[in-house]
Each structure stands twice: as C-alpha cells, then as structure tokens.
Short mmCIF file of C-alpha atoms in Angstrom, two decimals:
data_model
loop_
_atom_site.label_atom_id
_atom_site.label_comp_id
_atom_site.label_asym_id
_atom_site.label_seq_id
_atom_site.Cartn_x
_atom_site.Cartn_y
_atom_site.Cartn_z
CA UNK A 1 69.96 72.12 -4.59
CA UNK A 2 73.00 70.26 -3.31
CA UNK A 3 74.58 71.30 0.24
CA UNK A 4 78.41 70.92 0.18
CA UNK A 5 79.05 67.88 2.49
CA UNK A 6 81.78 69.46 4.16
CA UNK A 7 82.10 73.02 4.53
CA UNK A 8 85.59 74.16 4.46
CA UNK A 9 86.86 70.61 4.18
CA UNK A 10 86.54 69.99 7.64
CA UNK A 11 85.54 67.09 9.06
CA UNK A 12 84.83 67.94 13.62
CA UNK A 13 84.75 64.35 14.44
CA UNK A 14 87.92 63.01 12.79
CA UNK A 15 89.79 65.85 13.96
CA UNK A 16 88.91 65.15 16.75
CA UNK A 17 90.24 61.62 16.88
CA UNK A 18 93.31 62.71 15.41
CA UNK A 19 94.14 65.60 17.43
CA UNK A 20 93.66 63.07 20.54
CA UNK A 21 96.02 60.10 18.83
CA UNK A 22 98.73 63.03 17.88
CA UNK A 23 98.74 64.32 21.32
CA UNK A 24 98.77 60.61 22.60
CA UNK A 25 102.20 59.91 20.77
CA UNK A 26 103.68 63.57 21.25
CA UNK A 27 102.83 63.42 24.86
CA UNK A 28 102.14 67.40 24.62
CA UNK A 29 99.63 69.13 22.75
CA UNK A 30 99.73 69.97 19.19
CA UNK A 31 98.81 73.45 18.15
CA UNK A 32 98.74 73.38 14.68
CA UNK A 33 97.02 70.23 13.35
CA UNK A 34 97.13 70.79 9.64
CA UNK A 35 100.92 70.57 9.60
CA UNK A 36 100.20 67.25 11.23
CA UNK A 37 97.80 66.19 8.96
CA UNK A 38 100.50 66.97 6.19
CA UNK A 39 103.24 64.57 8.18
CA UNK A 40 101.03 61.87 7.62
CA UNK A 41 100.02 62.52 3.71
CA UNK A 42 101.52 60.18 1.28
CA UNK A 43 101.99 61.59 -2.20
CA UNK A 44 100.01 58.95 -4.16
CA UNK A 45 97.00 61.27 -2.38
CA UNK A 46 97.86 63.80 -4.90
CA UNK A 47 97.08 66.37 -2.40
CA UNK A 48 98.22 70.43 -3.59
CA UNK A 49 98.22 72.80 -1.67
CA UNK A 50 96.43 76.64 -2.22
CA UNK A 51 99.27 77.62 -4.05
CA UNK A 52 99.08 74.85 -6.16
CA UNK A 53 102.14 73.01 -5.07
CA UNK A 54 102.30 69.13 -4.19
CA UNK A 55 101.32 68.86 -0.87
CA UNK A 56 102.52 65.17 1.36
CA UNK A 57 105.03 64.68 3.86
CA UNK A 58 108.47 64.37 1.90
CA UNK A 59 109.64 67.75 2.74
CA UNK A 60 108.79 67.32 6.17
CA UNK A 61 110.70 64.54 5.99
CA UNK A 62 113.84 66.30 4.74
CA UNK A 63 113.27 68.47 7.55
CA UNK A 64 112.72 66.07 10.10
CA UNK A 65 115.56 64.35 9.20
CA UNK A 66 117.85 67.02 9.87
CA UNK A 67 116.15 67.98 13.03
CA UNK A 68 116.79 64.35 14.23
CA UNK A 69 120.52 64.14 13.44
CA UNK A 70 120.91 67.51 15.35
CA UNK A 71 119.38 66.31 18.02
CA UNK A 72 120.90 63.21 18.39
CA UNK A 73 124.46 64.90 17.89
CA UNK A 74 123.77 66.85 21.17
CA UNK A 75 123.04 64.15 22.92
CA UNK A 76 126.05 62.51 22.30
CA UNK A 77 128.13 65.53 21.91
CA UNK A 78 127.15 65.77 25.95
CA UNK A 79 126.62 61.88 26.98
CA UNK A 80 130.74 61.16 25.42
CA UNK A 81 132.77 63.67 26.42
CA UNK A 82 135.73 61.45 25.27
CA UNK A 83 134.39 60.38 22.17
CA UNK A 84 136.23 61.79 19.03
CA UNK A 85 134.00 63.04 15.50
CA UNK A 86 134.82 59.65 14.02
CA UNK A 87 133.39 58.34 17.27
CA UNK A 88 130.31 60.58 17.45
CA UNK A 89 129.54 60.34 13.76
CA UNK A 90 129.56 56.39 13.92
CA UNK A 91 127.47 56.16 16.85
CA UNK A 92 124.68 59.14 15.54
CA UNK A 93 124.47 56.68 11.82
CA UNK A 94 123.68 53.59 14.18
CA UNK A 95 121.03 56.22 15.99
CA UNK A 96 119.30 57.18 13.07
CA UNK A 97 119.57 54.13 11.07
CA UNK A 98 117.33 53.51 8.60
CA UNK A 99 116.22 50.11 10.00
CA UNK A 100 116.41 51.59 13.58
CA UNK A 101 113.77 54.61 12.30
CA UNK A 102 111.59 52.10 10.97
CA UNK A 103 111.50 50.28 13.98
CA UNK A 104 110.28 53.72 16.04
CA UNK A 105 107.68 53.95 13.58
CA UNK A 106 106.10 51.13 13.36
CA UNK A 107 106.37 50.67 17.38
CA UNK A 108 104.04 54.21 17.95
CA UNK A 109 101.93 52.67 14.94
CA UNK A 110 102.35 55.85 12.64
CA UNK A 111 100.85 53.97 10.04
CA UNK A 112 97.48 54.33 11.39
CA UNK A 113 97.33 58.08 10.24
CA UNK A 114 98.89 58.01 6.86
CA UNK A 115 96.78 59.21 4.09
CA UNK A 116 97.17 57.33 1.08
CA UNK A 117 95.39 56.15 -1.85
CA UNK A 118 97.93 52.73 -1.72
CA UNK A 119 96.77 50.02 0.26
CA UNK A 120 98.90 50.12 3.84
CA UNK A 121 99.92 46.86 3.29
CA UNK A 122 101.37 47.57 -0.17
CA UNK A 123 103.60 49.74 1.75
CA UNK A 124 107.72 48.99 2.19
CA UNK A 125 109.10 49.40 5.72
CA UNK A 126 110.41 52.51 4.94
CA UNK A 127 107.14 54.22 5.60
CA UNK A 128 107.55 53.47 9.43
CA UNK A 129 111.09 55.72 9.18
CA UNK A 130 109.38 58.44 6.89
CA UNK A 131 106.29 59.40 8.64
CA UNK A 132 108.49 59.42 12.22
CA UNK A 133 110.93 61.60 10.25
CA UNK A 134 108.15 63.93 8.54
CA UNK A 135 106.53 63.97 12.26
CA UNK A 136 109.91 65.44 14.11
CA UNK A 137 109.53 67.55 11.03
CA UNK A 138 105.89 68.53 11.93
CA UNK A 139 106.74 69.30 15.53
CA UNK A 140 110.01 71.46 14.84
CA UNK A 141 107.35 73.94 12.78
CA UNK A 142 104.52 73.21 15.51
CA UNK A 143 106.16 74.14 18.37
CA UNK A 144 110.01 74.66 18.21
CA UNK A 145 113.15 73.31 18.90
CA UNK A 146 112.98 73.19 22.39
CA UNK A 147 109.79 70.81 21.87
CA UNK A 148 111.27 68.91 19.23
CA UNK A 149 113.98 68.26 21.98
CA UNK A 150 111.90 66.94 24.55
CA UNK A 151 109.91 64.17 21.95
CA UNK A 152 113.00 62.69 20.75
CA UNK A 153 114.63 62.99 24.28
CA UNK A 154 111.47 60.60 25.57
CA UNK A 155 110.62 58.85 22.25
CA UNK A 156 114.10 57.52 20.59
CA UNK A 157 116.86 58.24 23.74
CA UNK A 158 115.13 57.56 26.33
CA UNK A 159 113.91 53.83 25.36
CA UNK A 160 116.18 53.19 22.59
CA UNK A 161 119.28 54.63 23.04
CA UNK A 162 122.07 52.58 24.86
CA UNK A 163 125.17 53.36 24.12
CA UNK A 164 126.75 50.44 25.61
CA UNK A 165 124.64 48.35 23.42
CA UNK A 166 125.47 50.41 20.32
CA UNK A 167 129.13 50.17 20.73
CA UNK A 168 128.58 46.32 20.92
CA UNK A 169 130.36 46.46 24.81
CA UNK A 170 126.86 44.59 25.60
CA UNK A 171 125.07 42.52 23.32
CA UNK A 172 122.19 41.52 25.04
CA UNK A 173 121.10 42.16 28.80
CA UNK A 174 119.46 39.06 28.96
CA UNK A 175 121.90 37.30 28.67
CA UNK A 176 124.25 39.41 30.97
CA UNK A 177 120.96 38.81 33.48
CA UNK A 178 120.91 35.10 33.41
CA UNK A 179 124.48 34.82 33.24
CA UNK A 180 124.50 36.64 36.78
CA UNK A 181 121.69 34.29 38.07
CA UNK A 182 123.67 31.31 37.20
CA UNK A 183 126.41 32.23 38.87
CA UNK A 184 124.46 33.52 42.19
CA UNK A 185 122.59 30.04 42.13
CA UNK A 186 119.69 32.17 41.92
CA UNK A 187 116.07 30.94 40.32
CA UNK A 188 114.50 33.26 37.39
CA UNK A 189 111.60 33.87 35.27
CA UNK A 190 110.68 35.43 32.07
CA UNK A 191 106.70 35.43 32.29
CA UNK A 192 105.92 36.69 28.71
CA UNK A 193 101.90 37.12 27.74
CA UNK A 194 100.05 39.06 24.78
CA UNK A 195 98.85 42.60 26.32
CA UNK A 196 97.98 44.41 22.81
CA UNK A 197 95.49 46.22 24.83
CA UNK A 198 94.27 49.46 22.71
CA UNK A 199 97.14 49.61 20.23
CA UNK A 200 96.79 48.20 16.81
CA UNK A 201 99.89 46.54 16.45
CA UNK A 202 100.36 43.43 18.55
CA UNK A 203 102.51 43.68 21.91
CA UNK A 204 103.82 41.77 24.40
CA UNK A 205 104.54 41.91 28.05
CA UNK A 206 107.29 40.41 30.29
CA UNK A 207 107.79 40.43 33.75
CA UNK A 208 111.25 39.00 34.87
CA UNK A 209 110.94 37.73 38.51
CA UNK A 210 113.99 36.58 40.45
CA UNK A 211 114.19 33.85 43.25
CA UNK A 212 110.04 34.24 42.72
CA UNK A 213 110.13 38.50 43.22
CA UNK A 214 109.08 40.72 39.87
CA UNK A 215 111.91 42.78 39.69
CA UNK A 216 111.83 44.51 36.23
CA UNK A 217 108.31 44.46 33.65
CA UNK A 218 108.19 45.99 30.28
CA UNK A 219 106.02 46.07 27.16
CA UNK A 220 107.15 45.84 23.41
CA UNK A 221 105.95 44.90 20.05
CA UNK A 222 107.95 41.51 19.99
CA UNK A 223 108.62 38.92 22.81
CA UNK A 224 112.41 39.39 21.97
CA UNK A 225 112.44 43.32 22.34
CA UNK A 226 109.96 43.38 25.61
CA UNK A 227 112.01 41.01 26.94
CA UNK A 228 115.14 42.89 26.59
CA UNK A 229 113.69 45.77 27.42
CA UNK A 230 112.97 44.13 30.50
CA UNK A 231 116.34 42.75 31.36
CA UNK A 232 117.68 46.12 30.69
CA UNK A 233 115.73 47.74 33.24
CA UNK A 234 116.35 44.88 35.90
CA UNK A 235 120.17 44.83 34.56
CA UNK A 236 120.47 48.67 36.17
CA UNK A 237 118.78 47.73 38.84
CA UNK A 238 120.98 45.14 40.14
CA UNK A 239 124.07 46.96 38.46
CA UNK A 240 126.03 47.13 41.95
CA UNK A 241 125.30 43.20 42.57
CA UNK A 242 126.07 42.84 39.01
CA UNK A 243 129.17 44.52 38.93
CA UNK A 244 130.74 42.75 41.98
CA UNK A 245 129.80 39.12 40.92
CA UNK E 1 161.66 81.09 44.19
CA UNK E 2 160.22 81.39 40.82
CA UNK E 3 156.79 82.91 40.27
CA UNK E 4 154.31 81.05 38.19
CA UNK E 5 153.93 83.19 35.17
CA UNK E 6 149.77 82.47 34.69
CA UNK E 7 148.23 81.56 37.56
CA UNK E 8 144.96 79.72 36.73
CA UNK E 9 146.52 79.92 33.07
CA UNK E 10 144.55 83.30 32.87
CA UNK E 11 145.75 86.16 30.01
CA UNK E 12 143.55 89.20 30.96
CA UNK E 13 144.50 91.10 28.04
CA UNK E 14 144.16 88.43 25.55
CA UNK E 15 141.16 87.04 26.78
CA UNK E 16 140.10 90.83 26.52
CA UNK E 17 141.25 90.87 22.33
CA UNK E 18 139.57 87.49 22.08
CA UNK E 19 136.33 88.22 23.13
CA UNK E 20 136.13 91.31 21.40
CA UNK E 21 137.13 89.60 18.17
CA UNK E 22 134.32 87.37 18.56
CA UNK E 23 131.47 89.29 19.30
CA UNK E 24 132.39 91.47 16.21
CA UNK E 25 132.01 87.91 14.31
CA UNK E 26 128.96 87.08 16.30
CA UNK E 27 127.60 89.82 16.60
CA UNK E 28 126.51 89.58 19.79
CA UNK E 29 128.18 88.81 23.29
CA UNK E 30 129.66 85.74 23.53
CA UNK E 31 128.69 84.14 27.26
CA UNK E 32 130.99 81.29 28.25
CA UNK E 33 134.10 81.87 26.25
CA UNK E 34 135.89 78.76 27.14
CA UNK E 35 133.89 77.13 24.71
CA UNK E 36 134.89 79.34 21.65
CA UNK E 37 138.50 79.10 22.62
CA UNK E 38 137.76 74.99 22.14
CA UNK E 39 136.39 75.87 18.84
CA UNK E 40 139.75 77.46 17.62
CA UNK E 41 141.81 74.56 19.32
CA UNK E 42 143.68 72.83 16.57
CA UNK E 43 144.60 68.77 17.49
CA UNK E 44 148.16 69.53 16.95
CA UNK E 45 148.17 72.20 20.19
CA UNK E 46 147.83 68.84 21.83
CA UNK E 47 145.56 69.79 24.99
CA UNK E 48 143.31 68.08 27.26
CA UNK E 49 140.51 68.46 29.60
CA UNK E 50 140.77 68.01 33.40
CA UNK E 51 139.30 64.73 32.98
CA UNK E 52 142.01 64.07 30.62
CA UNK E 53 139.84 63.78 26.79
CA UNK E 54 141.52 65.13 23.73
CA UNK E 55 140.28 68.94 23.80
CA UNK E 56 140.13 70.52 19.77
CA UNK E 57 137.68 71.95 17.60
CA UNK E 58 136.65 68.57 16.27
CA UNK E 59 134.09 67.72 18.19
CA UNK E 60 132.50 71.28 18.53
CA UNK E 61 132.86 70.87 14.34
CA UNK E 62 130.64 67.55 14.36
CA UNK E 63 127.70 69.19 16.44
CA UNK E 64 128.00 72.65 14.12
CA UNK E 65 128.15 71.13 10.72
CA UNK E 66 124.75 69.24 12.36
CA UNK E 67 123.72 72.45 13.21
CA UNK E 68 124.10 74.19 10.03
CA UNK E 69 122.58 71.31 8.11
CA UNK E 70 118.94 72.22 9.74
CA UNK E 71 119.34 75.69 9.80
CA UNK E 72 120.27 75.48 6.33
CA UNK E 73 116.77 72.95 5.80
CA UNK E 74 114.56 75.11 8.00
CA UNK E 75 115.56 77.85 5.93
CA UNK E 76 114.68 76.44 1.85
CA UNK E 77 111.56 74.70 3.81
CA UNK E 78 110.01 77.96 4.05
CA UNK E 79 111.96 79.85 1.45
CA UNK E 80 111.12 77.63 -1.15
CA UNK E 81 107.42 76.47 -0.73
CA UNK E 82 107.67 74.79 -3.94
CA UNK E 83 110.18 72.72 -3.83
CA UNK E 84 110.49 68.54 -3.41
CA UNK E 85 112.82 66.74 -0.85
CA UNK E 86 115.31 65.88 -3.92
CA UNK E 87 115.40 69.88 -5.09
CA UNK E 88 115.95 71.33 -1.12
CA UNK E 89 118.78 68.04 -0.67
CA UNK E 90 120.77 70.17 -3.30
CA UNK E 91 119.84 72.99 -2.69
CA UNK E 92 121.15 72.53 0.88
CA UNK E 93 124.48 70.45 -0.59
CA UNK E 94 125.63 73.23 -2.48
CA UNK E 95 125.11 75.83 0.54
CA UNK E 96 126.75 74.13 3.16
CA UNK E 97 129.57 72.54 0.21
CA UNK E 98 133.05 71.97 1.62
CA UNK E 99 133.90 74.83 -0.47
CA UNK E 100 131.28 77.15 0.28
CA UNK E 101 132.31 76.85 4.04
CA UNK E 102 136.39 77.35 3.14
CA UNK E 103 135.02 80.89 1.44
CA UNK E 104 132.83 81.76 4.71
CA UNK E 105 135.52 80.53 7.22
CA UNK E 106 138.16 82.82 5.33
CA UNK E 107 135.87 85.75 4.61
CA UNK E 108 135.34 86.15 8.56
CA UNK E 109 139.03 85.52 9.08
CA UNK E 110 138.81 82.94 11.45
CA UNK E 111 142.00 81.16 10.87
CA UNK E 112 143.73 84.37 13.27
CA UNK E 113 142.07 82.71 16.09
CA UNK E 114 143.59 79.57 15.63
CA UNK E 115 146.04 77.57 17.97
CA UNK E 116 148.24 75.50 16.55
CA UNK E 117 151.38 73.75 16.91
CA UNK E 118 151.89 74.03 13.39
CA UNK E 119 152.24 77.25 11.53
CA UNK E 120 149.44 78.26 9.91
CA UNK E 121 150.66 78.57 6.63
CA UNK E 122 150.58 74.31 6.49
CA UNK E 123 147.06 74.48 6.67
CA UNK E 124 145.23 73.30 3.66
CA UNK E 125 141.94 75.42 3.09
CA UNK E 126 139.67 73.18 5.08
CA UNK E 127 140.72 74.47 8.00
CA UNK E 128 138.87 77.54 7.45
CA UNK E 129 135.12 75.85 7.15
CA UNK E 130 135.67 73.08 10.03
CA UNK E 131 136.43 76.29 12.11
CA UNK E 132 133.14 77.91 10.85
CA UNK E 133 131.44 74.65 11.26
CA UNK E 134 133.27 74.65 15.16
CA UNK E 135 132.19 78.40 15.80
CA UNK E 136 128.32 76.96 14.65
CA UNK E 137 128.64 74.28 17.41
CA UNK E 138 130.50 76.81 19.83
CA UNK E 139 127.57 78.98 19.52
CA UNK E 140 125.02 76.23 20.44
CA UNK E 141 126.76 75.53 22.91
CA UNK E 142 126.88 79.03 24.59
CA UNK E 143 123.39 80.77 23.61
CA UNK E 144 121.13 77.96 22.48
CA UNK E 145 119.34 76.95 18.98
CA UNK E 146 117.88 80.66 18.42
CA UNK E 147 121.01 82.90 18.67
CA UNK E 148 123.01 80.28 16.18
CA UNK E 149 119.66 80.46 13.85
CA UNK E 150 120.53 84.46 14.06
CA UNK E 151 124.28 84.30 13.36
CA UNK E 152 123.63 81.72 10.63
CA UNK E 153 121.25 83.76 9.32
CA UNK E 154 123.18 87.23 9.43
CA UNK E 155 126.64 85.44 8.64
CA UNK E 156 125.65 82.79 5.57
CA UNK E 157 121.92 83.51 4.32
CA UNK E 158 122.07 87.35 3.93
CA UNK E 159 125.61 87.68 2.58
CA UNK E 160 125.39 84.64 0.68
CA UNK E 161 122.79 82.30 -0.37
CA UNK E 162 121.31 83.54 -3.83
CA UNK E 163 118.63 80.52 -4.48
CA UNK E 164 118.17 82.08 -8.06
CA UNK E 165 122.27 81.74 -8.21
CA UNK E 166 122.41 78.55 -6.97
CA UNK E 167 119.87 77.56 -9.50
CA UNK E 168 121.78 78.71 -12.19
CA UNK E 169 119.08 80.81 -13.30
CA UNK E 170 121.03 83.75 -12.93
CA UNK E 171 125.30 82.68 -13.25
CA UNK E 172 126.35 86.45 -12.80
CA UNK E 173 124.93 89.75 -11.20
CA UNK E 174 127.62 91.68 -13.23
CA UNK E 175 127.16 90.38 -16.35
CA UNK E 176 123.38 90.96 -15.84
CA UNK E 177 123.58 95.06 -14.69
CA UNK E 178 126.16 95.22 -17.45
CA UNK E 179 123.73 94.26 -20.00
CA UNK E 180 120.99 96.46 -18.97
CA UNK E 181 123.10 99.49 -19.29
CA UNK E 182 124.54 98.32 -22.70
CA UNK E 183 120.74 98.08 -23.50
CA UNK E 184 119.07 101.47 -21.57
CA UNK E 185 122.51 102.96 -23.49
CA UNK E 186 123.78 104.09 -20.04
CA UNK E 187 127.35 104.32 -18.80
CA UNK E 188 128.45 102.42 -16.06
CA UNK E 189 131.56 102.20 -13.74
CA UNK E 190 133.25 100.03 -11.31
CA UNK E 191 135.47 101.72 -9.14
CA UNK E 192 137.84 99.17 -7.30
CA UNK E 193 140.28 100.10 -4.59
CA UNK E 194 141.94 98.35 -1.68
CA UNK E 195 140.19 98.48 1.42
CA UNK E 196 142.01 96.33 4.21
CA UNK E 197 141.17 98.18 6.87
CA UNK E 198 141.78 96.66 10.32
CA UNK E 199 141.49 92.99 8.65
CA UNK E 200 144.10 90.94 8.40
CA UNK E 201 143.22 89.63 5.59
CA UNK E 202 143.50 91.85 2.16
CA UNK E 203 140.28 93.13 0.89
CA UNK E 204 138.42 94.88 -2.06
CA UNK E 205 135.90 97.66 -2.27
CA UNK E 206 134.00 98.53 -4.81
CA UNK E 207 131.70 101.66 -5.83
CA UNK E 208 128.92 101.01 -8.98
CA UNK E 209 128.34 104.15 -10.44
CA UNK E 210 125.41 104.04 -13.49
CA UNK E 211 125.47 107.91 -15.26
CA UNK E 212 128.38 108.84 -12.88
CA UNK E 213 125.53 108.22 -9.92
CA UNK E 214 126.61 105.84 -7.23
CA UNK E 215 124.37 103.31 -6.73
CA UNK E 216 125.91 100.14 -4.82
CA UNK E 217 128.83 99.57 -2.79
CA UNK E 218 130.74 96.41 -1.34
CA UNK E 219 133.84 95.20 0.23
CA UNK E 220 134.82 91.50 0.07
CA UNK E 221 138.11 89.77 0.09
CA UNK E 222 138.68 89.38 -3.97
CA UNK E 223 137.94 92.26 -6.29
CA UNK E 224 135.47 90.00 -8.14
CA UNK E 225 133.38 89.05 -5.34
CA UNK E 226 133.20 92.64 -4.44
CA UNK E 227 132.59 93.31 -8.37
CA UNK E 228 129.70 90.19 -8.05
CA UNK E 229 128.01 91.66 -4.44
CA UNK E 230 128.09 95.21 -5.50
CA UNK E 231 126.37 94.27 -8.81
CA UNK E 232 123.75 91.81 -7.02
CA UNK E 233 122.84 95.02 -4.45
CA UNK E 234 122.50 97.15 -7.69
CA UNK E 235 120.60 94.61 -9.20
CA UNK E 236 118.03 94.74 -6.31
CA UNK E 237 117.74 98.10 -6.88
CA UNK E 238 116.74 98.58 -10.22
CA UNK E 239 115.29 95.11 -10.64
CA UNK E 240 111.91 96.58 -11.40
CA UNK E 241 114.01 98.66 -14.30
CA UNK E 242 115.50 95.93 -15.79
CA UNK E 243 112.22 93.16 -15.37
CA UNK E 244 110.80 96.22 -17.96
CA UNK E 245 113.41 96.44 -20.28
#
C-alpha cells in the first residue's frame, strides 16, 4: 500500500516559510495564501487549475498592472496640483517603467518565490517587473484596494518616488550634497561596507558623515543606489542650509 | 453703490438642478460637488484655482480613464476565469474604446453639464467619453474606490458589456430572436415609438411582442440600439427555448 505523500497537496512547513517571507515584504498579513502562491507561478510549471484552466501569474499581472497605474495616478493627481494630463501621464510612464518595475523586484528579491520549471538564472529581467506586478495583483484580491494602497504607498512612493528627480530638476543628490560641502568648506564621508545580512541578494550600506557627524545612513542593493539613497535623506535634512548657500 | 450679483460666486438654484442631475446619473448622492462641477469644466471656460493652476476636466479625466481601466480588469479577472493576459488586454481595449466611451458619455447626456466658452455644437464626439472618463475620476474623488466600482458597474457593465458580443460569438441579439421565431414558426413584432421624455437628448422605445405577447422592453437613444437591447433582454428570457431549438 502506498500513502499519498501529501494529503491535499499541502505541504505545513513550506507554507509556513512562505506565509512568513510574504508577510515580510507586504508588511501586513496575508489572508489568502493560495492567491499568493499563484503571483509567484511561472507558466513553464504548467500548473491548471480545478477547472482545468492554466493556472500562473500572467493574469495577475494584467491585474496588477492596472492596479499600479491607478494608484500611482492618485498620487500624483494629489502630489501636482498644477500638473496638466500630459504632465501626469509622463511622469506615471517614468513611475511604472518597465526598467523601474524590474528594479522593485529584484530589490524585495521576488525571485526567491517563483515557481518555475526554468532555471532562475535563465530568466530575463522582466521577471523582477512581472512577479511585483502579479503581487499588487495578488493583494488587490487578498485584501482590497485600500491595502493595495498602503503597499505601494510604502514599497514604490515612499523610497522610490521623487518627483524632483523624475522631472530631471535634480539629477543626483550626491552631487547636490558635496557640491554644498565644497562650498561650506566643510569635510565629508561616504563610508560604504557590504551588509547583505539575511537577504539573498547582495546589499550595501552607506553612512554619509559630515565634518566627522553621521548625518544620513541607508541600505541598497548597489553602492551607487545606497549611496544616493543616502544623500537624499541627508539632502532634506539640511534642505534649509541647503537652500540658503 | 452696486451690489455684487454672487457673493461667494454661489447659484442656489443651479447648484440645486446640478446636483439633482447628478445623483440621477450616479445614482447616489453626490458629497462634495465642487469636484463634479471640475469634471464638466471645459479648458476653454478658462478658470483657475485659488492657488492659481489651470482648473478643467482634464486632469479629473487622467485619474478616471485610470480608474476605469481596473475596474474594467477586476471585472474580466473574475468574469472570465479562463482567459490569458493577451485575451482580457482586448477584451478590456474594446470596453473602455474611445468609441465605446463617446456612446456612454452621450447616452447619459453629459455634454448638458458642460461649461464652455465655446458652443457646444463645436465639440467633436470625444468630448462626450473624456467627460465620462472625468465623472469616473470625479467620483473617486468624492466617495472612494467602492462607490465608483458601483456606478461603473450599474452605468457600463450591466447596460453594456456583452463578453459573448464582444467576442463576436454572437454579432446581433435581433437577428438571433428573429431566427428563432422564423424557426418555432412564431410571429414577432417590434413596436418602436419616440420616447424623449424629460431627456434632452431624443430617444427610442421599443416593445418585443412574440404571439402578440409582450415580452421585452427598452429605451435607448437610436431605434436600433433600443431594437438590439430589447432583443438581448428577450433573448435572456427564452434562452433556454432557443439553446433547445
């Protein structure tokens, strides 16, 4: 006699582990696994679902995609109250940019969850933009708009979006931040060091000390980004001292 | 002395008409009705805010096409469990089509809320759908995601969307009821008078008598889409006749 090895195709410890890294990335907690499990499911799986249709995450991903662009129109519908539809539509393609999607994913290391019977590594970058779309998708059904809101408020506006920065009025806050040292006579300090810590992918950390005194640290997947990201935060910061140089 | 005319630019009486003519669109009460009257602002009336930004419908039309465009996917995601990300992309194209929205905008009548320096009768016929698409984002605006889920639903999916039509599995509800009386050897009539009512706009109605029996009624603003709804409603009705015959 053989005893199924899994009962109900279910498999406690994995879920487990999943349901933990989900909730890690959403920063709430996810009701409905299985439609995460489905955000993550690449098509060469062949997966079907019990009504016999194709079952991966491309329709999430046409939802998701939609979701985003909604989303992000809000937000600038309310952060540019003088900017026209040409204006808004120019800045949301920037936001949602294929190469700027890819970039999300492959910082919260999406990758880790797809199911797939392709080697990762045979994978284009595109994957990174899918599986974040399909998982926007995933939390619209999960848990509603209002949820959907709050992820993309803390996961793409909140450290990606910089309006300034898209509209090319500021290139690089590094730059802007040495610039102002320069001119103050004032000593600085990128201090840049590997911190890859429990994530996967590698990442870096910078802490950008002035006249000896950390003012600003951040944490990135490249030097160049952390480093930036840094500035950024140190570039607000001083924005008053800045401003009146 | 001279008396200002509108103090606070307020019109009781018209503000009174104008909020009843859109909660009979909506359907519901509308809350902050500044923000529809921005969605019926045409550029040419030339207005601004207090902080001095361009005020029209354009902006309002950039967050509701958004708007409509995951309503719209939410929608076929569940409607159509079956279908891939390349079949619900057109599915969803030829819904929310430039022309589709030109019907719906002009159907509702929208175009007699309209402020405009120039006389409406310049107006090409996308003024109708970028003033549906600006009522979408007005709604947003005023009542949140569900309520313009609700209007879209009651305003576009009910009286409208036909997947099997927009499949081009079925190209005509008339021709189809037609053929099953030819076939059951039943007579059939379509009674079509003029039915304008209180809308500014002319429309149609039309009674479907089979054997001298009612069975369907419309109204719409041509007599063959009242000809086309009438038959699809009849359709409904006997569709367990004519899946037998």
């Amino acid at each position: 006699m053989v005893f199924p090895k899994n009962i109900f195709n279910s498999h406690p410890k994995e879920d487990g582990d999943f349901f933990l890294g989900i909730q890690h990335i959403l920063g709430f907690k996810p009701k409905k696994l299985k439609i995460y499990k489905k955000a993550f499911l690449h098509r060469s799986a062949n997966k079907r679902d019990n009504e016999g249709n194709p079952m991966n995450y491309e329709r999430l991903e046409f939802l998701g995609d939609a979701m985003l662009g909604t989303i992000i129109s809000h937000y600038l519908y309310k952060q540019v109250p003088g900017g026209d539809e040409g204006y808004l539509t120019k800045m949301r393609s920037k936001i949602v940019s294929r190469e700027h999607l890819n970039e999300l994913g492959k910082d919260l290391n999406l990758i880790q969850f797809v199911e797939s019977r392709i080697p990762k590594s045979h994978f284009g970058d595109n994957i990174h933009g899918n599986v974040f779309e399909a998982l926007v998708g995933a939390i619209y059904l999960d848990r509603g708009y209002k949820y959907c809101e709050k992820f993309i408020q803390s996961r793409v506006i909140e450290p990606y979006v910089d309006i300034e920065q898209l509209e090319g009025k500021v290139i690089s806050y590094k730059s802007l931040v040495i610039e102002w040292c320069q001119k103050q006579k004032k000593s600085f300090n990128f201090d840049v060091y590997e911190d890859t810590g429990k994530d996967l992918l590698k990442h870096f950390a910078v802490k950008l000390s002035i006249e000896e005194h950390v003012i600003a640290k951040a944490r990135a997947t490249s030097k160049k980004k952390a480093e930036e990201r840094a500035s950024k935060r140190a570039y607000f910061a001083l924005q008053n001292k800045i401003d009146k140089a």
